[in-house]
Amino acid sequence: MTRIDAKFASLKEEGKKAFVSYIMAGDPDLETSLEVMKGLPAAGVDIIELGVPFTDPMADGPTIQLAGQRALDGGQTLQKTLDMAAEFRKTDDTTPIVLMGYYNPIYSRGVDRFLEDAKAAGIDGLIVVDLPPEEDVELCVPAQAAGINFIRLATPTTDDKRLPKVLQNTSGFVYYVSVTGITGSQAAQATEVGPEVARIKAKTDLPVIVGFGITTPEAAKTIAGVADGCVVGSAIVKEIAEGKPVAEVLDFVKGLAGGAHSA
């Protein structure tokens, strides 16, 4: 059982929905992003998605693209991101960490070496948005064998014919993208998301977490209410981009987590 599986089991016992937060590693700098990361569990975050900055982030909207650029300009690398996770693990051995990014930096490092290093750093799951199920032998299958969950994205365009393929080797949870398009581009609507989550849950026992287009505690509550939880990324990254003190960023996160947990 991974930390992700354990987290969902304990949330289920408590009758609570999951709140997942995303931050970009190294944004605005390594020290600040590590400080934010360390404060997330106390702010109510159940699972941390840690973005790996990449030069060509095709699924990301302007907010996260700019965060990645800031991180890269500051010298953030895949190695520094793994080091950041390892540093977090020195004081927190229970909060799951999911690395979210693109395949190129992993491919450049070499899959076997990456998985060994990720496991050693305390990484629990991977979301690699540019690796479709047809490429499962590249990373997904080796990751599962290494005890790291491979989390797949389902979208409004994932029809009933495609869905079984998407779910085939997925573990940890299913990430449902609530809108068609890039991150941070439009608001998620519970009336549209609810039936889609139900459709996915009819085909899998995995939790379904909804992300994209959630920016307020009210939206977090509404969307978590029709799923097993929700993810907020761009809204948190925006707070960081505005140069707000870490305490203020974490206070903002606490409000979102409270929304999700009250669903």
Short mmCIF file of N, CA, C and O in Angstrom, two decimals, residues 3-4 37 50 81-82 85-86 89 96-99 114-115 117-126 146-149:
data_model
loop_
_atom_site.label_atom_id
_atom_site.label_comp_id
_atom_site.label_asym_id
_atom_site.label_seq_id
_atom_site.Cartn_x
_atom_site.Cartn_y
_atom_site.Cartn_z
N ARG A 3 1.59 5.48 0.17
CA ARG A 3 1.07 6.56 1.04
C ARG A 3 -0.24 7.10 0.48
O ARG A 3 -1.10 7.55 1.25
N ILE A 4 -0.39 7.09 -0.84
CA ILE A 4 -1.62 7.59 -1.47
C ILE A 4 -2.80 6.69 -1.08
O ILE A 4 -3.86 7.17 -0.68
N MET A 37 5.87 24.20 0.76
CA MET A 37 5.60 22.76 0.75
C MET A 37 5.52 22.20 2.16
O MET A 37 4.60 21.44 2.50
N LEU A 50 3.69 18.12 -6.76
CA LEU A 50 4.88 18.95 -6.91
C LEU A 50 5.25 19.02 -8.38
O LEU A 50 5.62 18.01 -9.00
N THR A 81 14.41 19.14 -7.58
CA THR A 81 13.03 18.85 -7.20
C THR A 81 12.98 17.58 -6.35
O THR A 81 12.27 17.52 -5.33
N LEU A 82 13.76 16.57 -6.74
CA LEU A 82 13.84 15.34 -5.93
C LEU A 82 14.48 15.64 -4.57
O LEU A 82 14.05 15.11 -3.55
N ALA A 85 11.90 17.12 -2.31
CA ALA A 85 11.02 16.08 -1.75
C ALA A 85 11.72 15.36 -0.60
O ALA A 85 11.12 15.10 0.45
N ALA A 86 12.99 15.04 -0.80
CA ALA A 86 13.77 14.34 0.23
C ALA A 86 13.89 15.19 1.50
O ALA A 86 13.81 14.66 2.62
N ARG A 89 10.67 15.07 3.35
CA ARG A 89 10.50 13.78 4.00
C ARG A 89 11.21 13.67 5.35
O ARG A 89 10.88 12.83 6.17
N PRO A 96 1.43 12.15 1.13
CA PRO A 96 1.85 11.69 -0.19
C PRO A 96 2.35 12.84 -1.07
O PRO A 96 1.81 13.94 -1.03
N ILE A 97 3.38 12.55 -1.86
CA ILE A 97 3.90 13.51 -2.84
C ILE A 97 3.76 12.90 -4.23
O ILE A 97 4.23 11.78 -4.48
N VAL A 98 3.12 13.65 -5.12
CA VAL A 98 2.97 13.24 -6.52
C VAL A 98 3.77 14.22 -7.38
O VAL A 98 3.54 15.42 -7.31
N LEU A 99 4.70 13.69 -8.15
CA LEU A 99 5.43 14.55 -9.10
C LEU A 99 4.57 14.73 -10.34
O LEU A 99 4.07 13.74 -10.90
N PHE A 114 15.77 7.27 -12.73
CA PHE A 114 14.76 8.20 -12.20
C PHE A 114 13.89 7.53 -11.14
O PHE A 114 13.66 8.08 -10.07
N LEU A 115 13.38 6.33 -11.44
CA LEU A 115 12.49 5.65 -10.51
C LEU A 115 13.21 5.30 -9.21
O LEU A 115 12.63 5.44 -8.12
N ASP A 117 15.75 6.96 -7.93
CA ASP A 117 15.97 8.22 -7.22
C ASP A 117 14.66 8.77 -6.64
O ASP A 117 14.63 9.32 -5.54
N ALA A 118 13.57 8.64 -7.41
CA ALA A 118 12.27 9.13 -6.96
C ALA A 118 11.81 8.35 -5.72
O ALA A 118 11.31 8.94 -4.76
N LYS A 119 12.00 7.05 -5.76
CA LYS A 119 11.61 6.21 -4.62
C LYS A 119 12.43 6.60 -3.39
O LYS A 119 11.89 6.74 -2.28
N ALA A 120 13.72 6.80 -3.59
CA ALA A 120 14.61 7.17 -2.48
C ALA A 120 14.24 8.54 -1.90
O ALA A 120 14.41 8.79 -0.70
N ALA A 121 13.73 9.43 -2.75
CA ALA A 121 13.35 10.78 -2.31
C ALA A 121 11.98 10.82 -1.63
O ALA A 121 11.58 11.85 -1.09
N GLY A 122 11.25 9.70 -1.67
CA GLY A 122 9.94 9.64 -1.01
C GLY A 122 8.79 10.04 -1.90
O GLY A 122 7.74 10.48 -1.42
N ILE A 123 8.97 9.88 -3.23
CA ILE A 123 7.88 10.18 -4.17
C ILE A 123 6.92 8.99 -4.20
O ILE A 123 7.33 7.84 -4.25
N ASP A 124 5.62 9.30 -4.18
CA ASP A 124 4.60 8.25 -4.13
C ASP A 124 3.86 8.03 -5.44
O ASP A 124 3.31 6.95 -5.67
N GLY A 125 3.79 9.07 -6.25
CA GLY A 125 3.04 8.95 -7.50
C GLY A 125 3.59 9.86 -8.58
O GLY A 125 4.33 10.80 -8.31
N LEU A 126 3.19 9.57 -9.81
CA LEU A 126 3.60 10.36 -10.97
C LEU A 126 2.38 10.72 -11.81
O LEU A 126 1.49 9.90 -12.00
N ALA A 146 7.93 -0.49 -9.35
CA ALA A 146 8.80 0.12 -8.34
C ALA A 146 8.01 0.58 -7.11
O ALA A 146 8.60 1.11 -6.17
N GLY A 147 6.68 0.39 -7.14
CA GLY A 147 5.86 0.79 -6.00
C GLY A 147 5.46 2.25 -6.01
O GLY A 147 5.12 2.82 -4.98
N ILE A 148 5.49 2.85 -7.20
CA ILE A 148 5.09 4.25 -7.36
C ILE A 148 3.80 4.29 -8.19
O ILE A 148 3.74 3.73 -9.29
N ASN A 149 2.76 4.94 -7.66
CA ASN A 149 1.50 5.03 -8.39
C ASN A 149 1.67 5.85 -9.67
O ASN A 149 2.37 6.86 -9.68
#
